[in-house]
Coordinates of C-alpha atoms in Angstrom, one line a residue:
X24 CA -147.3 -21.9 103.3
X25 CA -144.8 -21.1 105.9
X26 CA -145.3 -17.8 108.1
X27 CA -141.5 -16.9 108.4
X28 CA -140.4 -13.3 109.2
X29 CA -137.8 -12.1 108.1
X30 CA -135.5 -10.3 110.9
X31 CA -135.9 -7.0 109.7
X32 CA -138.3 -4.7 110.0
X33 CA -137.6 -2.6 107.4
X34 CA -140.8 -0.5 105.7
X35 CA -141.5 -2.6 102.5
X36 CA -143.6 -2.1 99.5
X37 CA -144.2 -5.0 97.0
X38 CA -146.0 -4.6 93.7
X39 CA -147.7 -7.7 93.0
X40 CA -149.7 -8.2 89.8
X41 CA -153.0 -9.7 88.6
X42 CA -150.3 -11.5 85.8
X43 CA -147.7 -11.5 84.1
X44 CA -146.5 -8.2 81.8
X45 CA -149.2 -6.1 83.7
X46 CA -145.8 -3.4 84.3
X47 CA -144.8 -4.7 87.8
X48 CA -141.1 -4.4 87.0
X49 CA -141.6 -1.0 85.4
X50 CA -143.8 0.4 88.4
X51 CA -141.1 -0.9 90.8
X52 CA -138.2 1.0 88.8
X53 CA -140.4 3.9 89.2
X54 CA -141.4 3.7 92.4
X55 CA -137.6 3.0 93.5
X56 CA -137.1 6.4 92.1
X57 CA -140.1 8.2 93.4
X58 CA -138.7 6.7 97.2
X59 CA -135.2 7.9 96.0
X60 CA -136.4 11.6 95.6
X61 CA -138.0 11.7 98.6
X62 CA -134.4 11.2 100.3
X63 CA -134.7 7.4 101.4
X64 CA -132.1 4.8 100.5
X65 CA -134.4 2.8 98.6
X66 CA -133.2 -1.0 97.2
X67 CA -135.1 -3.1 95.0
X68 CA -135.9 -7.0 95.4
X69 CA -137.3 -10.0 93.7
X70 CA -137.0 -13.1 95.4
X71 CA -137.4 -15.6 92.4
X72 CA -137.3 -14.2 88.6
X73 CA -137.8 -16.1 85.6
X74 CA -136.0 -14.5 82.6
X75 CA -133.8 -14.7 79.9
X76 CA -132.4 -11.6 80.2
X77 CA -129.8 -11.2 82.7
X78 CA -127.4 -8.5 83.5
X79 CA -123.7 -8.6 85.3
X80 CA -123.2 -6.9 88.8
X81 CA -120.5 -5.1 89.3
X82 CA -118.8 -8.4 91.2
X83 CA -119.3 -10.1 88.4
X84 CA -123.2 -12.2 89.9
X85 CA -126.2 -12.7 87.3
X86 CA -129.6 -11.6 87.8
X87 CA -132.2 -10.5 86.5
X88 CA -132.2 -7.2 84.0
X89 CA -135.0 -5.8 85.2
X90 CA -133.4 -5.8 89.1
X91 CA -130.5 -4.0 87.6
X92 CA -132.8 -1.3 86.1
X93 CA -135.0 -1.3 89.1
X94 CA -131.3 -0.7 91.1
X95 CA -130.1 1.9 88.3
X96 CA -133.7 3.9 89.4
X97 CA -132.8 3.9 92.9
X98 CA -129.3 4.7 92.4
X99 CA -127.5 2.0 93.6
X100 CA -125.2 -0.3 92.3
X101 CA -126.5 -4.3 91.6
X102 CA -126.3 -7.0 93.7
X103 CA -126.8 -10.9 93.5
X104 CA -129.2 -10.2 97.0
X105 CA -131.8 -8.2 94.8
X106 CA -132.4 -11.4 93.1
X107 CA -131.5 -14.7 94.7
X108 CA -133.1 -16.8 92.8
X109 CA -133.2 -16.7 88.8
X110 CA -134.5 -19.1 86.5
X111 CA -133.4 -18.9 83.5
X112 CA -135.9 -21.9 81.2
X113 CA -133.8 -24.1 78.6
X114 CA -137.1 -26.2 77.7
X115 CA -140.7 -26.3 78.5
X116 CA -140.1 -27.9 81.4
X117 CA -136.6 -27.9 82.7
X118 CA -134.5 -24.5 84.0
X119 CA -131.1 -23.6 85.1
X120 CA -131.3 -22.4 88.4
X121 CA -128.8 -19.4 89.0
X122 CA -128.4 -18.5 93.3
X123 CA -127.2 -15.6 94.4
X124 CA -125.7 -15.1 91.0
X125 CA -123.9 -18.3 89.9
X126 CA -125.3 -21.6 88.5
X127 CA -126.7 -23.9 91.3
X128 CA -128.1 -26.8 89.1
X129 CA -130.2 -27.8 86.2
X130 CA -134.2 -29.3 87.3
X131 CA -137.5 -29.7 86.1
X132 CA -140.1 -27.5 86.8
X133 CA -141.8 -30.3 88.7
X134 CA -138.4 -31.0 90.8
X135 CA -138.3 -27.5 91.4
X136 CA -141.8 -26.3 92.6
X137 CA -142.3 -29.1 94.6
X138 CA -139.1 -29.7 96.0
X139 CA -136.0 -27.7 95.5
X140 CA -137.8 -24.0 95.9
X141 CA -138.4 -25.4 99.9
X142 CA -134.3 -25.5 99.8
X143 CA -134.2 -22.0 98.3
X144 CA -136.3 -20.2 100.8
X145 CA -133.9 -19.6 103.9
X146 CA -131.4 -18.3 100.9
X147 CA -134.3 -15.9 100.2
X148 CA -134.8 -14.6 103.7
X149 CA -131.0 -14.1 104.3
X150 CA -131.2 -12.1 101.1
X151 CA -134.0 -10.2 102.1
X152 CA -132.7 -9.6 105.4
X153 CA -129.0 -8.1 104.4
X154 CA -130.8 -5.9 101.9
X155 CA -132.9 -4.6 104.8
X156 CA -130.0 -4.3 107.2
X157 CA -128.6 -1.8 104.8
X158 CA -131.2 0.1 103.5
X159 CA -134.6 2.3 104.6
X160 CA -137.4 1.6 102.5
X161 CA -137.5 -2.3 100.1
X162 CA -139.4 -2.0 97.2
X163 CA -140.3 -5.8 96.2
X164 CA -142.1 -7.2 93.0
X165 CA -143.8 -10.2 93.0
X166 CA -144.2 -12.6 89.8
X167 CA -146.7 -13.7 87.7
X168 CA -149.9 -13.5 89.9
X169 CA -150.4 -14.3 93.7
X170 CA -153.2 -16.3 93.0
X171 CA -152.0 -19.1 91.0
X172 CA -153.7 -21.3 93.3
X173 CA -151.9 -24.5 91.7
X174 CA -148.6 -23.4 93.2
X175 CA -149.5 -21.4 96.0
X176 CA -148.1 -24.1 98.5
X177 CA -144.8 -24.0 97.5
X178 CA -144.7 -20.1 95.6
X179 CA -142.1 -17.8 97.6
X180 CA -142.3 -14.9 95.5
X181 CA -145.6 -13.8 95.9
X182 CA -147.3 -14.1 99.4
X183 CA -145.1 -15.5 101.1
X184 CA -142.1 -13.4 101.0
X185 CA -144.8 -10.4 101.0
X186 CA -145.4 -12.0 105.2
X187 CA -142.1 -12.6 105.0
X188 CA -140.8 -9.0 105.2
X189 CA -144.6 -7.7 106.5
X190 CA -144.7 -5.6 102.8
X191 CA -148.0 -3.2 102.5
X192 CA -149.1 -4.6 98.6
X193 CA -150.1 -2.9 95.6
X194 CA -152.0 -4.9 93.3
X195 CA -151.8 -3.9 89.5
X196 CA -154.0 -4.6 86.9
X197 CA -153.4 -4.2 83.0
X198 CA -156.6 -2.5 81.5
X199 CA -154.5 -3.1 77.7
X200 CA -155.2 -7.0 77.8
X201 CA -158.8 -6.3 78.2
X202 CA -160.7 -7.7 81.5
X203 CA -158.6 -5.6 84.4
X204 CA -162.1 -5.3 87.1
X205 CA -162.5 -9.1 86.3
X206 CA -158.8 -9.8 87.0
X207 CA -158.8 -7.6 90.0
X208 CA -161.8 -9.5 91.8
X209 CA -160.7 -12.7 91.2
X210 CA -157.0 -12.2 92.3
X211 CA -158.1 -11.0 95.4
X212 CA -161.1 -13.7 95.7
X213 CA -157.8 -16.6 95.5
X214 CA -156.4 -15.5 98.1
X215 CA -156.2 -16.4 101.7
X216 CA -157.6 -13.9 104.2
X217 CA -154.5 -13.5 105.6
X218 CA -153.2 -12.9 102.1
X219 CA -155.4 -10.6 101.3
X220 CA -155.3 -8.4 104.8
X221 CA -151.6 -7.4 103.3
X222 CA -153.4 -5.6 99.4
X223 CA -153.6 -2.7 100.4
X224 CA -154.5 -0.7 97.5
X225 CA -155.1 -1.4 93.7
X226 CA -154.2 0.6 90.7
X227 CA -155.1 0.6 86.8
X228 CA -151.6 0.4 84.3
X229 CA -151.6 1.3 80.7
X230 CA -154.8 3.3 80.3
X231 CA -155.6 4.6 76.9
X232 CA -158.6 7.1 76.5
X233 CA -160.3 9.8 79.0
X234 CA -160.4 8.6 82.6
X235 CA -164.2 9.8 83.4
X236 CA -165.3 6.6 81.9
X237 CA -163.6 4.4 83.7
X238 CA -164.7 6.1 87.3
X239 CA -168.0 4.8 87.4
X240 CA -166.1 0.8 87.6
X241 CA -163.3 2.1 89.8
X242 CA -166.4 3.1 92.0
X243 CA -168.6 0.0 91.6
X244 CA -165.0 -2.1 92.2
X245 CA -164.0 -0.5 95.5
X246 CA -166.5 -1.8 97.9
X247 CA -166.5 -5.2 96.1
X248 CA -162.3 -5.6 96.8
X249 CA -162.5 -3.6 100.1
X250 CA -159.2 -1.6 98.9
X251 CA -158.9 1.9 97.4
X252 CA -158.1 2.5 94.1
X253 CA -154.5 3.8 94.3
X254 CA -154.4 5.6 90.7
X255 CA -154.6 4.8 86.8
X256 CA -151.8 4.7 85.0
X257 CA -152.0 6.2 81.4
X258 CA -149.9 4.4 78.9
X259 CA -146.5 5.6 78.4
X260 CA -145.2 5.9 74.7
X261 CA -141.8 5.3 73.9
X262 CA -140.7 4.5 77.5
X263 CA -136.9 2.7 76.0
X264 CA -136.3 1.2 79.7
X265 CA -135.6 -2.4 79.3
X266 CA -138.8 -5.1 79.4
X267 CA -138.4 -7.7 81.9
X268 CA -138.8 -11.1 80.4
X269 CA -139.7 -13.0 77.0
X270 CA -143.7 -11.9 77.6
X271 CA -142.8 -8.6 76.2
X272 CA -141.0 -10.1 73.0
X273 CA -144.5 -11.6 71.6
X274 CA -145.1 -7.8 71.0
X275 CA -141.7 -7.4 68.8
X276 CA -141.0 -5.7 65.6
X277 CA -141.6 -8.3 63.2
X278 CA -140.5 -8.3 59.4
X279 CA -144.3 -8.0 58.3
X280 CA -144.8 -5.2 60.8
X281 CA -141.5 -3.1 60.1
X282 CA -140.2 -3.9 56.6
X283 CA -143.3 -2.2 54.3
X284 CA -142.6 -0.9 50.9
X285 CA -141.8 2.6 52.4
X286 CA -138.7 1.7 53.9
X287 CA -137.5 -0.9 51.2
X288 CA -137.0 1.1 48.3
X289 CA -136.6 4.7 49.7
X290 CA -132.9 4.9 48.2
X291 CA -129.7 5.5 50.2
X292 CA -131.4 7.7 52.6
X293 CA -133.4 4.8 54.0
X294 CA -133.1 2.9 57.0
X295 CA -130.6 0.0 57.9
X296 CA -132.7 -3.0 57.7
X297 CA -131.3 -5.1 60.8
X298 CA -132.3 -8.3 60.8
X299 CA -132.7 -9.9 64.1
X300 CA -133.1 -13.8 63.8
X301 CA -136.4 -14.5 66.5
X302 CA -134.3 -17.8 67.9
X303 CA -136.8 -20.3 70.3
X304 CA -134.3 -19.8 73.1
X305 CA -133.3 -16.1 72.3
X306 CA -132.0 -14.7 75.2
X307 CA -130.8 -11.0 76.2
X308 CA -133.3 -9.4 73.2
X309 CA -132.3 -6.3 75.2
X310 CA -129.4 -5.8 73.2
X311 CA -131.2 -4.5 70.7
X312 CA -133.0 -1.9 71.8
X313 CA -130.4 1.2 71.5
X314 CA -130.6 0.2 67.8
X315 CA -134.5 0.2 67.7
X316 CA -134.1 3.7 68.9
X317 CA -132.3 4.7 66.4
X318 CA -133.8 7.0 63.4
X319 CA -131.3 5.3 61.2
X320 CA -132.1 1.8 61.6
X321 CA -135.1 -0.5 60.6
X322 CA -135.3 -3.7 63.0
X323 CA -137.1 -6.4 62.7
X324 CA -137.4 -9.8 64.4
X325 CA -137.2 -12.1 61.4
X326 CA -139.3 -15.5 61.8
X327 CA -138.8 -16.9 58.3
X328 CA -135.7 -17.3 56.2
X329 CA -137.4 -15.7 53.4
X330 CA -137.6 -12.5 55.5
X331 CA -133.4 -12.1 55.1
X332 CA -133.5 -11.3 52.0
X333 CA -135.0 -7.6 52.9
X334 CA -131.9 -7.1 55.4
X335 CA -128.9 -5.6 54.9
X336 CA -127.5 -6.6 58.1
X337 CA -128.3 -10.4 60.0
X338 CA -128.0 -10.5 63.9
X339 CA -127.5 -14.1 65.5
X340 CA -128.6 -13.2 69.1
X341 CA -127.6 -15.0 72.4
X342 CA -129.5 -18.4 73.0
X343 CA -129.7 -20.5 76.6
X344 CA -130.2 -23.9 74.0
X345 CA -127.2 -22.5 71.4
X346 CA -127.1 -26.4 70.0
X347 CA -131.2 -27.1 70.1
X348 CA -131.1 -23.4 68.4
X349 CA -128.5 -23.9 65.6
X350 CA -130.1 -27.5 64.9
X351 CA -133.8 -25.0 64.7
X352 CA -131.8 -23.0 62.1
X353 CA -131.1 -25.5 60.0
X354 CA -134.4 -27.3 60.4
X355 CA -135.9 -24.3 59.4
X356 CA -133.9 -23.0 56.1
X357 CA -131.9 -19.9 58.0
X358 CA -128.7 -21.8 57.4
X359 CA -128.7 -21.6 53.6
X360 CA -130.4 -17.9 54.1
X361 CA -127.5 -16.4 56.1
X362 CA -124.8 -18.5 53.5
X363 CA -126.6 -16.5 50.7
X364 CA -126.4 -13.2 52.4
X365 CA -122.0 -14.2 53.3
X366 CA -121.8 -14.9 49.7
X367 CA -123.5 -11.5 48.5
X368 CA -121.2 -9.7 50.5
X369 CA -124.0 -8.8 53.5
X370 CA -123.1 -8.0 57.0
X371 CA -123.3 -11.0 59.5
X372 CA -123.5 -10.9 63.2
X373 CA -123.2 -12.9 66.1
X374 CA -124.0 -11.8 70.0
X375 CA -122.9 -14.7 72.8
X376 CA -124.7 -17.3 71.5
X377 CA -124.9 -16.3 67.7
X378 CA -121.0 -16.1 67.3
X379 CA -120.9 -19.9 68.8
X380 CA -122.8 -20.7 65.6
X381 CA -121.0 -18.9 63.7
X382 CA -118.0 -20.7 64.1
X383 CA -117.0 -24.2 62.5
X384 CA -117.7 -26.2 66.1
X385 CA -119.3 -26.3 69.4
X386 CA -118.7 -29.0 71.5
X387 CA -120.3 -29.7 74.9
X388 CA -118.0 -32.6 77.0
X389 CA -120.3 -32.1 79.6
X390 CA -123.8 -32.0 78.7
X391 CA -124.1 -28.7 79.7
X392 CA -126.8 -28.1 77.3
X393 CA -128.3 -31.6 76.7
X394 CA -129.2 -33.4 80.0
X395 CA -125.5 -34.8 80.5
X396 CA -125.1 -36.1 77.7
X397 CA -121.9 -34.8 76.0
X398 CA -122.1 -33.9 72.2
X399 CA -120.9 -31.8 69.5
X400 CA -122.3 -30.1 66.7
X401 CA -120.9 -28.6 63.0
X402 CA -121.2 -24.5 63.1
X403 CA -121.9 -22.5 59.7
X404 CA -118.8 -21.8 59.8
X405 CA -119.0 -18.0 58.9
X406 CA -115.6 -17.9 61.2
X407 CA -112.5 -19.3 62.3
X408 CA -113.2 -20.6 65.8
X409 CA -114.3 -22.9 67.7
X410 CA -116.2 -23.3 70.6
X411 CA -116.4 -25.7 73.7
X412 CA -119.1 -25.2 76.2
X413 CA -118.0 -25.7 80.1
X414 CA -119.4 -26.2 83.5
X415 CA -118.1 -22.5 85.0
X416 CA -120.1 -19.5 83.4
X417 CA -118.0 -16.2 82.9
X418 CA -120.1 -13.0 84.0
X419 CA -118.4 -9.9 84.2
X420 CA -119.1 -6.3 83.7
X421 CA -116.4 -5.4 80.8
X422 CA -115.1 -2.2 78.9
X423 CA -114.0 -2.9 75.3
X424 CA -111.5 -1.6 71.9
X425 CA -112.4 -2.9 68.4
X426 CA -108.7 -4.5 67.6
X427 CA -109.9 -4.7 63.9
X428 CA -110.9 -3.6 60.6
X429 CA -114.8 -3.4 60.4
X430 CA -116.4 -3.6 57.3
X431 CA -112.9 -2.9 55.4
X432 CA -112.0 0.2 58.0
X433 CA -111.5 1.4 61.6
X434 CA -114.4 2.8 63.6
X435 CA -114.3 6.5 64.4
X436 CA -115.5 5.0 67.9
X437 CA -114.1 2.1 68.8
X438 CA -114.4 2.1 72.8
X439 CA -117.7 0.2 74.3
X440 CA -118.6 -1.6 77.3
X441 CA -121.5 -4.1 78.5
X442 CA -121.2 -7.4 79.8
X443 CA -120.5 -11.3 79.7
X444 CA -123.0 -14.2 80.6
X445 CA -121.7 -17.0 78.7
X446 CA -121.0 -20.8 79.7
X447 CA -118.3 -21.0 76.8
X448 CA -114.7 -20.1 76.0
X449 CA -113.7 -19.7 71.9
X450 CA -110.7 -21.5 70.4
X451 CA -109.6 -19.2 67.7
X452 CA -107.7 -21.5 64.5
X453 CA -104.9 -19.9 62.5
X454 CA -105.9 -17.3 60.2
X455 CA -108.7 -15.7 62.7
X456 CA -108.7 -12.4 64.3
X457 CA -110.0 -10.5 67.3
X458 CA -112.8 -8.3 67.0
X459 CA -111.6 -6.9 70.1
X460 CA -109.8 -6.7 73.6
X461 CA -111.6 -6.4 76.6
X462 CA -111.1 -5.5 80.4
X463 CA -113.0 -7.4 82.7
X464 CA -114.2 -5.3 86.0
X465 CA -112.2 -6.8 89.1
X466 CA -109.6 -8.8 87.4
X467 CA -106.6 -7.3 85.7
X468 CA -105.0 -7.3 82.7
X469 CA -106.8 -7.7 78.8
X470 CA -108.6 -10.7 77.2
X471 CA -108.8 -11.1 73.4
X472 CA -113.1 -11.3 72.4
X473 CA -114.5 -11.9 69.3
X474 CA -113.5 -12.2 66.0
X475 CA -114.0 -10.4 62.4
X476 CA -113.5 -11.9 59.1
X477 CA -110.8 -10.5 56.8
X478 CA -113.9 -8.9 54.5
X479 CA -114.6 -7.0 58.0
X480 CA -118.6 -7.9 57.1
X481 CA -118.8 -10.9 59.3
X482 CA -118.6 -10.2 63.1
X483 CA -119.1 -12.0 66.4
X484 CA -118.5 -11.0 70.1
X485 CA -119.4 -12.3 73.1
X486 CA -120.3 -9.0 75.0
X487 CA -124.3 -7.9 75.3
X488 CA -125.0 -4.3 75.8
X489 CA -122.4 -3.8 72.7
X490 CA -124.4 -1.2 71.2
X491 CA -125.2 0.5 74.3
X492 CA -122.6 2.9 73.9
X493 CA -123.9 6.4 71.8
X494 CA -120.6 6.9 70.5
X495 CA -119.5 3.5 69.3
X496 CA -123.1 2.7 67.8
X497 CA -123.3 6.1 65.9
X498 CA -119.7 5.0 64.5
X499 CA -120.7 1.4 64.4
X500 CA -124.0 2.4 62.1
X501 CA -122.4 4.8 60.1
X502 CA -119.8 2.3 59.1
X503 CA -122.3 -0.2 58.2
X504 CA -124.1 2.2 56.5
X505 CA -121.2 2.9 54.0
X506 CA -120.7 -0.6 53.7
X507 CA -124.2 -1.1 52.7
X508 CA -124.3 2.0 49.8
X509 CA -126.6 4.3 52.1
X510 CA -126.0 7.7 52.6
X511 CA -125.1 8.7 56.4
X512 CA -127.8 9.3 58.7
X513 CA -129.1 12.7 59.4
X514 CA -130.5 11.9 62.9
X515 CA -128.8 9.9 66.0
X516 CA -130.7 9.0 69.3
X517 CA -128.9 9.3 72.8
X518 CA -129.4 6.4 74.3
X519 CA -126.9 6.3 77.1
X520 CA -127.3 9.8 77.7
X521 CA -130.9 9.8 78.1
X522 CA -131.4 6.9 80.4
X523 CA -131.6 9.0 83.3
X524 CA -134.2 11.3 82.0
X525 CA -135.7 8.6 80.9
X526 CA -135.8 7.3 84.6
X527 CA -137.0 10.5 85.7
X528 CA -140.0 10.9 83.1
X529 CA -140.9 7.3 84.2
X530 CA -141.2 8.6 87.6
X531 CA -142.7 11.4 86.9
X532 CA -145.6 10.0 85.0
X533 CA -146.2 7.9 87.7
X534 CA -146.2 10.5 90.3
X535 CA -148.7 12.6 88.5
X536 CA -150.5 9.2 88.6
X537 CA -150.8 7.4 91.8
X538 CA -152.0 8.6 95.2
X539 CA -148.3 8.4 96.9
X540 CA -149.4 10.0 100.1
X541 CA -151.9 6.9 100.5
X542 CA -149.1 4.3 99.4
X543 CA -146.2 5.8 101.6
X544 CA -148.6 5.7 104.8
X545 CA -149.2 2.0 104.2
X546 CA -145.6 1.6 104.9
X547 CA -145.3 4.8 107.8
X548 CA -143.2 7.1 105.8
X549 CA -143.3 11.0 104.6
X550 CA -141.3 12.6 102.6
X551 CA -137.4 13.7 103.6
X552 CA -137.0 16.0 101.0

């Protein structure tokens, strides 16, 4: 493993973790803000992510949602340098690679870990190193766990970039999962001497129950790792910040778990029952969560076609495999599912990916999705267009106006925003129409998105974050609502609005939590403010 330095000597903090969805990407969101309080200008990095959900900088680079959170805490704009390197995983073993925030290739996981990441690293550093040059305090996460000894040579997330930029660690363990002493001891038992020289404290995340009982092991740990405990982190209840990756989807809202007799046949007072369709390759699930929030609205992810028949409203999300995804649908019965719900007069969606589908073709000249090899495949033709996947992917921050009729009137609302990520541009056949016109941030002039079906109850767009908006969704859900025979709802959450408190209780939870003093004299600062 190579000893590089980066150029800088900017403090640094990195929050490594004993594994994956122990909170690292939360705790550095939180922590960005905690440093941003004190009166540093604090920026966020992650050398290498692996995710489906990505977000749009303002200059129109992917990377990785949880760095555009972590950047949002620290009150900065995004930036393809807070993420160089993002993997985004189109199979169980091959990825597109996506550096400093455009596609750089398609390879195996074997290609990549023991050859291309070596290619990648000076990228990393250079990163690293403007990031530095412009800020006062870097707050890194690491991924996965620094001791997966089978990849250590060639890992540049973890250890390496932590010598790299000299970062003072914090090593978190999840005490949910079960096993967090275990995890703790062997982490730090993987590691090299000079690895573990850089841990300089430990903490406990997501502790349920009455702390006095876990002292006596936080006692009988501390001389065994040689590190103080830093804090315990109690669990935080309905955090709504966005989850990093697809770990945190095992733990989704599933028809079994949401859609019980109680919310079925409670009259037109009831929920919405959104139907999210739990693709292999779903991508962006992020989307969703401004409607989970909602008091209104009943979403589930739905795993069998069977479970449609509960929903008032179907969602087609975004997809990396669109193709291997719509062949899935029809393998598995959801294509005759969703033509039962168009033919009962039931609302239809599609996000990115899911209005592809939803169209009568997608082709693919260029084996963007399928190893090379160009192909084509029949949509369920739900809508008028077309769709012909190409080598340039279109990622822009954009602002939004529903053009038409939805669900058989105009929205109240009909101004949104979010963003593109999409390696596709839509042919629209006579007789379709726009769902919308768009602006795209940093070019001029308006772009047609989307399309609706004359019934208004069939929908697709290619912008996530469309419900992010409190205005729109309220108007959105109410219409749908009234197209669906329930009664208005009574109750709206704030989303948007609440984001930043949101932030704030984050970080306030985790001040009340962790020994800061002892964490910002690891990295020599106090605080400004």
């Amino acid at each position: 493993m190579s000893g590089t330095k980066a150029k800088c000597s900017t403090p640094a903090l990195m929050v490594l973790g004993t594994g994956s969805h122990v909170g690292k990407s939360i705790l550095t969101a939180a922590l960005g803000r905690i440093l941003c309080d004190d009166g540093y200008r604090v920026a966020p990095f992650k050398a290498q992510n692996m995710s489906l959900n990505s977000a749009a900088t303002p200059d129109g680079r992917e990377i990785g949602r949880a760095q555009a959170l972590q950047a949002e805490a620290c009150r900065i704009p995004s930036c393809a340098e807070m993420n160089p390197v993002l993997i985004k995983p189109s199979s169980d073993t091959g990825s597109q690679i996506v550096l400093l925030g455009k596609v750089w290739g398609q390879v195996t996981a074997a290609d990549y870990h023991l050859r291309r990441v070596e290619e990648l690293f000076p990228t990393v550093l250079e990163s690293y190193e403007k990031l530095a040059s412009e800020y006062e305090v870097i707050v890194i996460e690491g991924a996965g766990s620094p001791a997966e000894i089978n990849l250590r040579e060639h890992d540049i997330v973890n250890m390496r970039m932590a010598q790299a930029a000299n970062a003072a660690c914090l090593l978190v363990g999840d005490i949910d999962r079960g096993g967090v002493f275990a995890s703790l001891l062997g982490t730090m038992q993987l590691l090299e001497p000079q690895e573990r020289a850089l841990i300089r404290g430990y903490a406990i995340n997501k502790f349920r129950g009455d702390v006095t009982l876990l002292e006596p092991g936080i006692h009988m740990m501390e001389p065994r790792l040689g590190i103080p405990c830093a804090g315990v982190i109690h669990f935080l209840h309905n955090m709504g910040l966005d989850e990093e990756d697809g770990v945190a989807i095992e733990d989704r809202r599933t028809a079994a778990r949401v859609w019980n007799e109680a919310n079925v046949n409670s009259g037109p007072t009831r929920p919405l029952r959104i139907g999210v369709v739990a693709l292999p390759h779903i991508s962006n699930f992020t989307d969703f969560d401004p409607l989970v929030a909602e008091p209104g609205v009943s979403l589930a992810y739905v795993e069998r076609p069977e479970e449609l028949q509960s929903a008032d409203f179907a969602i087609l999300p975004g997809s990396k495999q669109t193709m291997d995804d719509l062949d899935w649908l029809r393998q598995c019965g959801f294509d005759h599912a969703i033509s039962q719900m168009h033919s009962q007069g039931r609302i239809l969606m599609g996000i990115c990916g899911g209005f592809q589908m939803m169209g009568t073709q997608i082709e693919d000249p260029h084996g963007i999705e399928r190893g090379s090899i160009p192909s084509a495949c029949e949509g369920l033709a739900l809508l008028p267009v077309r769709s012909v996947l190409n080598a340039t992917k279109t990622t822009r921050q954009v602002r939004g106006v529903c053009q038409s009729a939805i669900f058989g009137d105009r929205l109240i609302s009909e101004e949104f925003h979010g963003y593109e990520i999409h390696m596709g541009e839509t042919v629209y056949d006579s007789g379709s129409n726009h769902l919308a016109e768009i602006r795209r941030e940093g070019l001029a002039g308006a772009t047609p998105d989307g399309a609706v079906s004359s019934s208004g109850r069939v929908l697709g767009t290619y912008v996530h974050g469309f419900f992010d908006s409190d205005l729109f969704r309220h108007s959105f859900l109410g219409a749908a609502r009234a197209a669906c025979g329930l009664a208005p709802s009574s109750n709206h959450s704030f989303v948007a609005r609440e984001r930043e408190a949101r932030l704030d209780r984050l970080a306030d939870h985790v001040r009340s939590s962790l020994d800061l003093d002892l964490i910002r004299s690891w990295i020599g600062l106090s605080r400004k403010k």
